[in-house]
């Protein structure tokens, strides 16, 4: 079975920064980034995602210098510090 054939949820809850200084939990579409030709595909199920100081600073437009949040119709989903379960991986 290829990674694209996995039955993955279409939506999930996430912390979203819709605008400067605001954070909320929303249901969003699950992003799909697959390159079936590449050897480095991994499907991860997030179990816990931390909101670290750099996420908060980005929300307040302090870090990195010159960073600007997108408009309200393109909110930022933070979370580079995660605990995940590996669901599938490329051979």
PDB file of N, CA and C in Angstrom:
ATOM      1  N   UNK A   1       0.846  -1.176   0.000  1.00  0.00           N
ATOM      2  CA  UNK A   1       0.000   0.000   0.000  1.00  0.00           C
ATOM      3  C   UNK A   1       0.895   1.245   0.000  1.00  0.00           C
ATOM      4  N   UNK A   2       0.622   2.173  -0.884  1.00  0.00           N
ATOM      5  CA  UNK A   2       1.380   3.414  -0.916  1.00  0.00           C
ATOM      6  C   UNK A   2       0.902   4.373   0.162  1.00  0.00           C
ATOM      7  N   UNK A   3       1.727   5.345   0.467  1.00  0.00           N
ATOM      8  CA  UNK A   3       1.357   6.309   1.505  1.00  0.00           C
ATOM      9  C   UNK A   3       0.085   7.071   1.139  1.00  0.00           C
ATOM     10  N   UNK A   4      -0.103   7.354  -0.153  1.00  0.00           N
ATOM     11  CA  UNK A   4      -1.299   8.093  -0.563  1.00  0.00           C
ATOM     12  C   UNK A   4      -2.568   7.272  -0.378  1.00  0.00           C
ATOM     13  N   UNK A   5      -2.432   5.942  -0.217  1.00  0.00           N
ATOM     14  CA  UNK A   5      -3.592   5.070  -0.050  1.00  0.00           C
ATOM     15  C   UNK A   5      -4.030   4.934   1.410  1.00  0.00           C
ATOM     16  N   UNK A   6      -3.269   5.496   2.320  1.00  0.00           N
ATOM     17  CA  UNK A   6      -3.630   5.425   3.743  1.00  0.00           C
ATOM     18  C   UNK A   6      -4.940   6.155   3.991  1.00  0.00           C
ATOM     19  N   UNK A   7      -5.728   5.628   4.885  1.00  0.00           N
ATOM     20  CA  UNK A   7      -6.961   6.302   5.274  1.00  0.00           C
ATOM     21  C   UNK A   7      -6.624   7.264   6.405  1.00  0.00           C
ATOM     22  N   UNK A   8      -6.404   8.508   6.049  1.00  0.00           N
ATOM     23  CA  UNK A   8      -6.036   9.541   7.017  1.00  0.00           C
ATOM     24  C   UNK A   8      -7.216  10.475   7.227  1.00  0.00           C
ATOM     25  N   UNK A   9      -7.328  11.044   8.419  1.00  0.00           N
ATOM     26  CA  UNK A   9      -8.426  11.998   8.637  1.00  0.00           C
ATOM     27  C   UNK A   9      -8.268  13.219   7.737  1.00  0.00           C
ATOM     28  N   UNK A  10      -9.381  13.777   7.350  1.00  0.00           N
ATOM     29  CA  UNK A  10      -9.353  14.963   6.487  1.00  0.00           C
ATOM     30  C   UNK A  10      -9.163  16.242   7.299  1.00  0.00           C
ATOM     31  N   UNK A  11      -9.567  16.210   8.574  1.00  0.00           N
ATOM     32  CA  UNK A  11      -9.502  17.407   9.412  1.00  0.00           C
ATOM     33  C   UNK A  11      -8.964  17.044  10.781  1.00  0.00           C
ATOM     34  N   UNK A  12      -8.408  18.052  11.492  1.00  0.00           N
ATOM     35  CA  UNK A  12      -7.899  17.866  12.849  1.00  0.00           C
ATOM     36  C   UNK A  12      -7.969  19.188  13.586  1.00  0.00           C
ATOM     37  N   UNK A  13      -7.890  19.117  14.920  1.00  0.00           N
ATOM     38  CA  UNK A  13      -7.856  20.341  15.719  1.00  0.00           C
ATOM     39  C   UNK A  13      -6.415  20.819  15.811  1.00  0.00           C
ATOM     40  N   UNK A  14      -6.235  22.142  15.810  1.00  0.00           N
ATOM     41  CA  UNK A  14      -4.896  22.719  15.896  1.00  0.00           C
ATOM     42  C   UNK A  14      -4.973  24.087  16.556  1.00  0.00           C
ATOM     43  N   UNK A  15      -3.878  24.466  17.232  1.00  0.00           N
ATOM     44  CA  UNK A  15      -3.742  25.842  17.704  1.00  0.00           C
ATOM     45  C   UNK A  15      -3.416  26.683  16.474  1.00  0.00           C
ATOM     46  N   UNK A  16      -4.122  27.776  16.316  1.00  0.00           N
ATOM     47  CA  UNK A  16      -3.961  28.632  15.146  1.00  0.00           C
ATOM     48  C   UNK A  16      -3.733  30.063  15.619  1.00  0.00           C
ATOM     49  N   UNK A  17      -2.800  30.757  14.966  1.00  0.00           N
ATOM     50  CA  UNK A  17      -2.611  32.191  15.190  1.00  0.00           C
ATOM     51  C   UNK A  17      -3.280  32.919  14.026  1.00  0.00           C
ATOM     52  N   UNK A  18      -4.547  33.330  14.183  1.00  0.00           N
ATOM     53  CA  UNK A  18      -5.241  33.971  13.073  1.00  0.00           C
ATOM     54  C   UNK A  18      -4.823  35.417  12.832  1.00  0.00           C
ATOM     55  N   UNK A  19      -4.271  36.056  13.855  1.00  0.00           N
ATOM     56  CA  UNK A  19      -3.858  37.456  13.743  1.00  0.00           C
ATOM     57  C   UNK A  19      -2.882  37.753  14.868  1.00  0.00           C
ATOM     58  N   UNK A  20      -2.234  38.891  14.775  1.00  0.00           N
ATOM     59  CA  UNK A  20      -1.235  39.281  15.776  1.00  0.00           C
ATOM     60  C   UNK A  20      -1.833  39.259  17.182  1.00  0.00           C
ATOM     61  N   UNK A  21      -1.145  38.563  18.080  1.00  0.00           N
ATOM     62  CA  UNK A  21      -1.548  38.530  19.467  1.00  0.00           C
ATOM     63  C   UNK A  21      -2.741  37.643  19.785  1.00  0.00           C
ATOM     64  N   UNK A  22      -3.230  36.849  18.813  1.00  0.00           N
ATOM     65  CA  UNK A  22      -4.394  35.998  19.045  1.00  0.00           C
ATOM     66  C   UNK A  22      -4.034  34.535  18.787  1.00  0.00           C
ATOM     67  N   UNK A  23      -4.556  33.650  19.625  1.00  0.00           N
ATOM     68  CA  UNK A  23      -4.398  32.214  19.445  1.00  0.00           C
ATOM     69  C   UNK A  23      -5.733  31.558  19.745  1.00  0.00           C
ATOM     70  N   UNK A  24      -6.092  30.557  18.942  1.00  0.00           N
ATOM     71  CA  UNK A  24      -7.335  29.839  19.172  1.00  0.00           C
ATOM     72  C   UNK A  24      -7.220  28.425  18.638  1.00  0.00           C
ATOM     73  N   UNK A  25      -8.098  27.560  19.104  1.00  0.00           N
ATOM     74  CA  UNK A  25      -8.146  26.190  18.604  1.00  0.00           C
ATOM     75  C   UNK A  25      -9.196  26.151  17.503  1.00  0.00           C
ATOM     76  N   UNK A  26      -8.793  25.614  16.341  1.00  0.00           N
ATOM     77  CA  UNK A  26      -9.699  25.486  15.203  1.00  0.00           C
ATOM     78  C   UNK A  26      -9.587  24.079  14.628  1.00  0.00           C
ATOM     79  N   UNK A  27     -10.590  23.694  13.892  1.00  0.00           N
ATOM     80  CA  UNK A  27     -10.501  22.472  13.115  1.00  0.00           C
ATOM     81  C   UNK A  27      -9.997  22.873  11.729  1.00  0.00           C
ATOM     82  N   UNK A  28      -8.921  22.226  11.290  1.00  0.00           N
ATOM     83  CA  UNK A  28      -8.306  22.580  10.006  1.00  0.00           C
ATOM     84  C   UNK A  28      -8.151  21.332   9.141  1.00  0.00           C
ATOM     85  N   UNK A  29      -7.907  21.529   7.859  1.00  0.00           N
ATOM     86  CA  UNK A  29      -7.627  20.411   6.970  1.00  0.00           C
ATOM     87  C   UNK A  29      -6.244  19.852   7.287  1.00  0.00           C
ATOM     88  N   UNK A  30      -6.111  18.532   7.247  1.00  0.00           N
ATOM     89  CA  UNK A  30      -4.823  17.890   7.484  1.00  0.00           C
ATOM     90  C   UNK A  30      -3.973  18.075   6.230  1.00  0.00           C
ATOM     91  N   UNK A  31      -2.788  18.676   6.359  1.00  0.00           N
ATOM     92  CA  UNK A  31      -1.945  18.871   5.181  1.00  0.00           C
ATOM     93  C   UNK A  31      -1.413  17.543   4.652  1.00  0.00           C
ATOM     94  N   UNK A  32      -1.228  17.457   3.361  1.00  0.00           N
ATOM     95  CA  UNK A  32      -0.690  16.264   2.712  1.00  0.00           C
ATOM     96  C   UNK A  32       0.539  16.672   1.907  1.00  0.00           C
ATOM     97  N   UNK A  33       1.684  16.115   2.268  1.00  0.00           N
ATOM     98  CA  UNK A  33       2.932  16.391   1.565  1.00  0.00           C
ATOM     99  C   UNK A  33       3.593  15.062   1.239  1.00  0.00           C
ATOM    100  N   UNK A  34       3.256  14.492   0.108  1.00  0.00           N
ATOM    101  CA  UNK A  34       3.824  13.212  -0.276  1.00  0.00           C
ATOM    102  C   UNK A  34       4.575  13.336  -1.589  1.00  0.00           C
ATOM    103  N   UNK A  35       5.700  12.692  -1.666  1.00  0.00           N
ATOM    104  CA  UNK A  35       6.424  12.515  -2.919  1.00  0.00           C
ATOM    105  C   UNK A  35       6.721  11.020  -3.000  1.00  0.00           C
ATOM    106  N   UNK A  36       5.839  10.278  -3.645  1.00  0.00           N
ATOM    107  CA  UNK A  36       5.949   8.815  -3.669  1.00  0.00           C
ATOM    108  C   UNK A  36       7.277   8.338  -4.267  1.00  0.00           C
ATOM    109  N   UNK A  37       7.948   9.187  -5.029  1.00  0.00           N
ATOM    110  CA  UNK A  37       9.232   8.803  -5.618  1.00  0.00           C
ATOM    111  C   UNK A  37      10.373   8.963  -4.624  1.00  0.00           C
ATOM    112  N   UNK A  38      10.172   9.764  -3.579  1.00  0.00           N
ATOM    113  CA  UNK A  38      11.238  10.041  -2.623  1.00  0.00           C
ATOM    114  C   UNK A  38      11.298   9.006  -1.514  1.00  0.00           C
ATOM    115  N   UNK A  39      12.474   8.791  -0.953  1.00  0.00           N
ATOM    116  CA  UNK A  39      12.639   7.785   0.092  1.00  0.00           C
ATOM    117  C   UNK A  39      12.379   8.299   1.510  1.00  0.00           C
ATOM    118  N   UNK A  40      11.993   9.547   1.669  1.00  0.00           N
ATOM    119  CA  UNK A  40      11.955  10.143   3.008  1.00  0.00           C
ATOM    120  C   UNK A  40      10.561  10.497   3.489  1.00  0.00           C
ATOM    121  N   UNK A  41       9.540   9.832   3.009  1.00  0.00           N
ATOM    122  CA  UNK A  41       8.182  10.128   3.451  1.00  0.00           C
ATOM    123  C   UNK A  41       7.872   9.437   4.769  1.00  0.00           C
ATOM    124  N   UNK A  42       7.307  10.184   5.699  1.00  0.00           N
ATOM    125  CA  UNK A  42       6.883   9.648   6.986  1.00  0.00           C
ATOM    126  C   UNK A  42       5.528  10.260   7.302  1.00  0.00           C
ATOM    127  N   UNK A  43       4.578   9.422   7.719  1.00  0.00           N
ATOM    128  CA  UNK A  43       3.272   9.909   8.155  1.00  0.00           C
ATOM    129  C   UNK A  43       3.265   9.823   9.671  1.00  0.00           C
ATOM    130  N   UNK A  44       3.037  10.975  10.311  1.00  0.00           N
ATOM    131  CA  UNK A  44       3.066  11.054  11.768  1.00  0.00           C
ATOM    132  C   UNK A  44       1.698  11.465  12.295  1.00  0.00           C
ATOM    133  N   UNK A  45       1.298  10.843  13.391  1.00  0.00           N
ATOM    134  CA  UNK A  45       0.076  11.229  14.086  1.00  0.00           C
ATOM    135  C   UNK A  45       0.494  12.007  15.328  1.00  0.00           C
ATOM    136  N   UNK A  46       0.202  13.314  15.387  1.00  0.00           N
ATOM    137  CA  UNK A  46       0.604  14.099  16.551  1.00  0.00           C
ATOM    138  C   UNK A  46      -0.155  13.663  17.801  1.00  0.00           C
ATOM    139  N   UNK A  47       0.573  13.406  18.867  1.00  0.00           N
ATOM    140  CA  UNK A  47      -0.031  13.057  20.153  1.00  0.00           C
ATOM    141  C   UNK A  47      -0.046  14.268  21.073  1.00  0.00           C
ATOM    142  N   UNK A  48       0.993  15.084  20.991  1.00  0.00           N
ATOM    143  CA  UNK A  48       1.085  16.309  21.789  1.00  0.00           C
ATOM    144  C   UNK A  48       1.993  17.284  21.056  1.00  0.00           C
ATOM    145  N   UNK A  49       1.614  18.547  21.063  1.00  0.00           N
ATOM    146  CA  UNK A  49       2.416  19.588  20.417  1.00  0.00           C
ATOM    147  C   UNK A  49       2.542  20.748  21.394  1.00  0.00           C
ATOM    148  N   UNK A  50       3.781  21.130  21.664  1.00  0.00           N
ATOM    149  CA  UNK A  50       4.010  22.234  22.582  1.00  0.00           C
ATOM    150  C   UNK A  50       3.975  23.575  21.883  1.00  0.00           C
ATOM    151  N   UNK A  51       3.597  24.568  22.624  1.00  0.00           N
ATOM    152  CA  UNK A  51       3.663  25.944  22.137  1.00  0.00           C
ATOM    153  C   UNK A  51       4.842  26.580  22.859  1.00  0.00           C
ATOM    154  N   UNK A  52       5.938  26.766  22.136  1.00  0.00           N
ATOM    155  CA  UNK A  52       7.160  27.247  22.765  1.00  0.00           C
ATOM    156  C   UNK A  52       7.277  28.772  22.645  1.00  0.00           C
ATOM    157  N   UNK A  53       8.273  29.374  23.300  1.00  0.00           N
ATOM    158  CA  UNK A  53       8.435  30.827  23.249  1.00  0.00           C
ATOM    159  C   UNK A  53       8.601  31.390  21.840  1.00  0.00           C
ATOM    160  N   UNK A  54       9.257  30.644  20.940  1.00  0.00           N
ATOM    161  CA  UNK A  54       9.407  31.176  19.575  1.00  0.00           C
ATOM    162  C   UNK A  54       8.062  31.209  18.849  1.00  0.00           C
ATOM    163  N   UNK A  55       7.166  30.258  19.137  1.00  0.00           N
ATOM    164  CA  UNK A  55       5.820  30.312  18.556  1.00  0.00           C
ATOM    165  C   UNK A  55       5.090  31.559  19.035  1.00  0.00           C
ATOM    166  N   UNK A  56       5.155  31.815  20.324  1.00  0.00           N
ATOM    167  CA  UNK A  56       4.497  32.989  20.900  1.00  0.00           C
ATOM    168  C   UNK A  56       5.101  34.272  20.341  1.00  0.00           C
ATOM    169  N   UNK A  57       6.425  34.314  20.205  1.00  0.00           N
ATOM    170  CA  UNK A  57       7.087  35.506  19.660  1.00  0.00           C
ATOM    171  C   UNK A  57       6.667  35.745  18.217  1.00  0.00           C
ATOM    172  N   UNK A  58       6.522  34.674  17.435  1.00  0.00           N
ATOM    173  CA  UNK A  58       6.059  34.835  16.055  1.00  0.00           C
ATOM    174  C   UNK A  58       4.650  35.407  16.031  1.00  0.00           C
ATOM    175  N   UNK A  59       3.820  34.962  16.973  1.00  0.00           N
ATOM    176  CA  UNK A  59       2.449  35.472  17.051  1.00  0.00           C
ATOM    177  C   UNK A  59       2.454  36.965  17.351  1.00  0.00           C
ATOM    178  N   UNK A  60       3.420  37.401  18.148  1.00  0.00           N
ATOM    179  CA  UNK A  60       3.518  38.816  18.492  1.00  0.00           C
ATOM    180  C   UNK A  60       4.373  39.598  17.505  1.00  0.00           C
ATOM    181  N   UNK A  61       4.790  38.952  16.402  1.00  0.00           N
ATOM    182  CA  UNK A  61       5.595  39.563  15.339  1.00  0.00           C
ATOM    183  C   UNK A  61       6.936  40.080  15.839  1.00  0.00           C
ATOM    184  N   UNK A  62       7.574  39.334  16.733  1.00  0.00           N
ATOM    185  CA  UNK A  62       8.879  39.725  17.242  1.00  0.00           C
ATOM    186  C   UNK A  62      10.008  38.884  16.658  1.00  0.00           C
ATOM    187  N   UNK A  63       9.693  37.673  16.226  1.00  0.00           N
ATOM    188  CA  UNK A  63      10.730  36.731  15.835  1.00  0.00           C
ATOM    189  C   UNK A  63      10.257  35.908  14.656  1.00  0.00           C
ATOM    190  N   UNK A  64      11.041  35.679  13.641  1.00  0.00           N
ATOM    191  CA  UNK A  64      12.332  36.315  13.396  1.00  0.00           C
ATOM    192  C   UNK A  64      12.141  37.765  12.970  1.00  0.00           C
ATOM    193  N   UNK A  65      13.200  38.556  12.992  1.00  0.00           N
ATOM    194  CA  UNK A  65      13.059  39.967  12.622  1.00  0.00           C
ATOM    195  C   UNK A  65      12.425  40.123  11.240  1.00  0.00           C
ATOM    196  N   UNK A  66      11.449  40.987  11.157  1.00  0.00           N
ATOM    197  CA  UNK A  66      10.776  41.235   9.890  1.00  0.00           C
ATOM    198  C   UNK A  66       9.666  40.254   9.574  1.00  0.00           C
ATOM    199  N   UNK A  67       9.460  39.245  10.415  1.00  0.00           N
ATOM    200  CA  UNK A  67       8.413  38.255  10.176  1.00  0.00           C
ATOM    201  C   UNK A  67       7.044  38.901  10.327  1.00  0.00           C
ATOM    202  N   UNK A  68       6.151  38.589   9.428  1.00  0.00           N
ATOM    203  CA  UNK A  68       4.784  39.093   9.513  1.00  0.00           C
ATOM    204  C   UNK A  68       3.817  37.940   9.321  1.00  0.00           C
ATOM    205  N   UNK A  69       2.809  37.873  10.182  1.00  0.00           N
ATOM    206  CA  UNK A  69       1.786  36.851  10.019  1.00  0.00           C
ATOM    207  C   UNK A  69       1.009  37.106   8.742  1.00  0.00           C
ATOM    208  N   UNK A  70       0.536  36.037   8.099  1.00  0.00           N
ATOM    209  CA  UNK A  70      -0.312  36.240   6.921  1.00  0.00           C
ATOM    210  C   UNK A  70      -1.669  36.793   7.324  1.00  0.00           C
ATOM    211  N   UNK A  71      -2.483  37.035   6.344  1.00  0.00           N
ATOM    212  CA  UNK A  71      -3.809  37.594   6.619  1.00  0.00           C
ATOM    213  C   UNK A  71      -4.672  36.567   7.354  1.00  0.00           C
ATOM    214  N   UNK A  72      -5.823  36.995   7.834  1.00  0.00           N
ATOM    215  CA  UNK A  72      -6.697  36.139   8.631  1.00  0.00           C
ATOM    216  C   UNK A  72      -7.151  34.897   7.875  1.00  0.00           C
ATOM    217  N   UNK A  73      -7.192  34.950   6.534  1.00  0.00           N
ATOM    218  CA  UNK A  73      -7.617  33.762   5.784  1.00  0.00           C
ATOM    219  C   UNK A  73      -6.467  32.774   5.577  1.00  0.00           C
ATOM    220  N   UNK A  74      -5.281  33.096   6.067  1.00  0.00           N
ATOM    221  CA  UNK A  74      -4.142  32.188   6.022  1.00  0.00           C
ATOM    222  C   UNK A  74      -3.475  32.162   7.395  1.00  0.00           C
ATOM    223  N   UNK A  75      -4.143  31.589   8.396  1.00  0.00           N
ATOM    224  CA  UNK A  75      -3.579  31.590   9.739  1.00  0.00           C
ATOM    225  C   UNK A  75      -2.350  30.703   9.862  1.00  0.00           C
ATOM    226  N   UNK A  76      -1.527  30.993  10.849  1.00  0.00           N
ATOM    227  CA  UNK A  76      -0.313  30.240  11.130  1.00  0.00           C
ATOM    228  C   UNK A  76      -0.639  29.125  12.120  1.00  0.00           C
ATOM    229  N   UNK A  77      -0.162  27.909  11.839  1.00  0.00           N
ATOM    230  CA  UNK A  77      -0.294  26.787  12.765  1.00  0.00           C
ATOM    231  C   UNK A  77       1.099  26.510  13.312  1.00  0.00           C
ATOM    232  N   UNK A  78       1.359  26.839  14.578  1.00  0.00           N
ATOM    233  CA  UNK A  78       2.685  26.632  15.148  1.00  0.00           C
ATOM    234  C   UNK A  78       2.879  25.182  15.579  1.00  0.00           C
ATOM    235  N   UNK A  79       4.047  24.884  16.078  1.00  0.00           N
ATOM    236  CA  UNK A  79       4.256  23.592  16.701  1.00  0.00           C
ATOM    237  C   UNK A  79       5.374  22.780  16.094  1.00  0.00           C
ATOM    238  N   UNK A  80       6.598  23.149  16.356  1.00  0.00           N
ATOM    239  CA  UNK A  80       7.730  22.371  15.851  1.00  0.00           C
ATOM    240  C   UNK A  80       8.289  21.442  16.931  1.00  0.00           C
ATOM    241  N   UNK A  81       7.702  21.460  18.119  1.00  0.00           N
ATOM    242  CA  UNK A  81       8.112  20.571  19.208  1.00  0.00           C
ATOM    243  C   UNK A  81       6.964  19.605  19.458  1.00  0.00           C
ATOM    244  N   UNK A  82       7.122  18.367  18.998  1.00  0.00           N
ATOM    245  CA  UNK A  82       6.009  17.429  19.005  1.00  0.00           C
ATOM    246  C   UNK A  82       6.375  16.075  19.586  1.00  0.00           C
ATOM    247  N   UNK A  83       5.345  15.368  20.051  1.00  0.00           N
ATOM    248  CA  UNK A  83       5.427  13.948  20.362  1.00  0.00           C
ATOM    249  C   UNK A  83       4.492  13.291  19.341  1.00  0.00           C
ATOM    250  N   UNK A  84       5.027  12.370  18.548  1.00  0.00           N
ATOM    251  CA  UNK A  84       4.239  11.779  17.468  1.00  0.00           C
ATOM    252  C   UNK A  84       4.301  10.258  17.495  1.00  0.00           C
ATOM    253  N   UNK A  85       3.315   9.653  16.852  1.00  0.00           N
ATOM    254  CA  UNK A  85       3.324   8.219  16.571  1.00  0.00           C
ATOM    255  C   UNK A  85       3.578   8.090  15.073  1.00  0.00           C
ATOM    256  N   UNK A  86       4.571   7.256  14.689  1.00  0.00           N
ATOM    257  CA  UNK A  86       4.826   7.022  13.275  1.00  0.00           C
ATOM    258  C   UNK A  86       3.777   6.047  12.778  1.00  0.00           C
ATOM    259  N   UNK A  87       2.984   6.477  11.797  1.00  0.00           N
ATOM    260  CA  UNK A  87       1.884   5.679  11.253  1.00  0.00           C
ATOM    261  C   UNK A  87       2.372   4.855  10.056  1.00  0.00           C
ATOM    262  N   UNK A  88       3.203   5.456   9.222  1.00  0.00           N
ATOM    263  CA  UNK A  88       3.726   4.778   8.030  1.00  0.00           C
ATOM    264  C   UNK A  88       4.978   5.500   7.569  1.00  0.00           C
ATOM    265  N   UNK A  89       5.772   4.800   6.765  1.00  0.00           N
ATOM    266  CA  UNK A  89       6.993   5.399   6.209  1.00  0.00           C
ATOM    267  C   UNK A  89       7.301   4.755   4.867  1.00  0.00           C
ATOM    268  N   UNK A  90       8.050   5.502   4.046  1.00  0.00           N
ATOM    269  CA  UNK A  90       8.497   4.961   2.775  1.00  0.00           C
ATOM    270  C   UNK A  90       9.397   3.745   3.032  1.00  0.00           C
ATOM    271  N   UNK A  91       9.441   2.859   2.066  1.00  0.00           N
ATOM    272  CA  UNK A  91      10.312   1.696   2.216  1.00  0.00           C
ATOM    273  C   UNK A  91      11.753   2.102   2.191  1.00  0.00           C
TER     274      UNK A  91
END
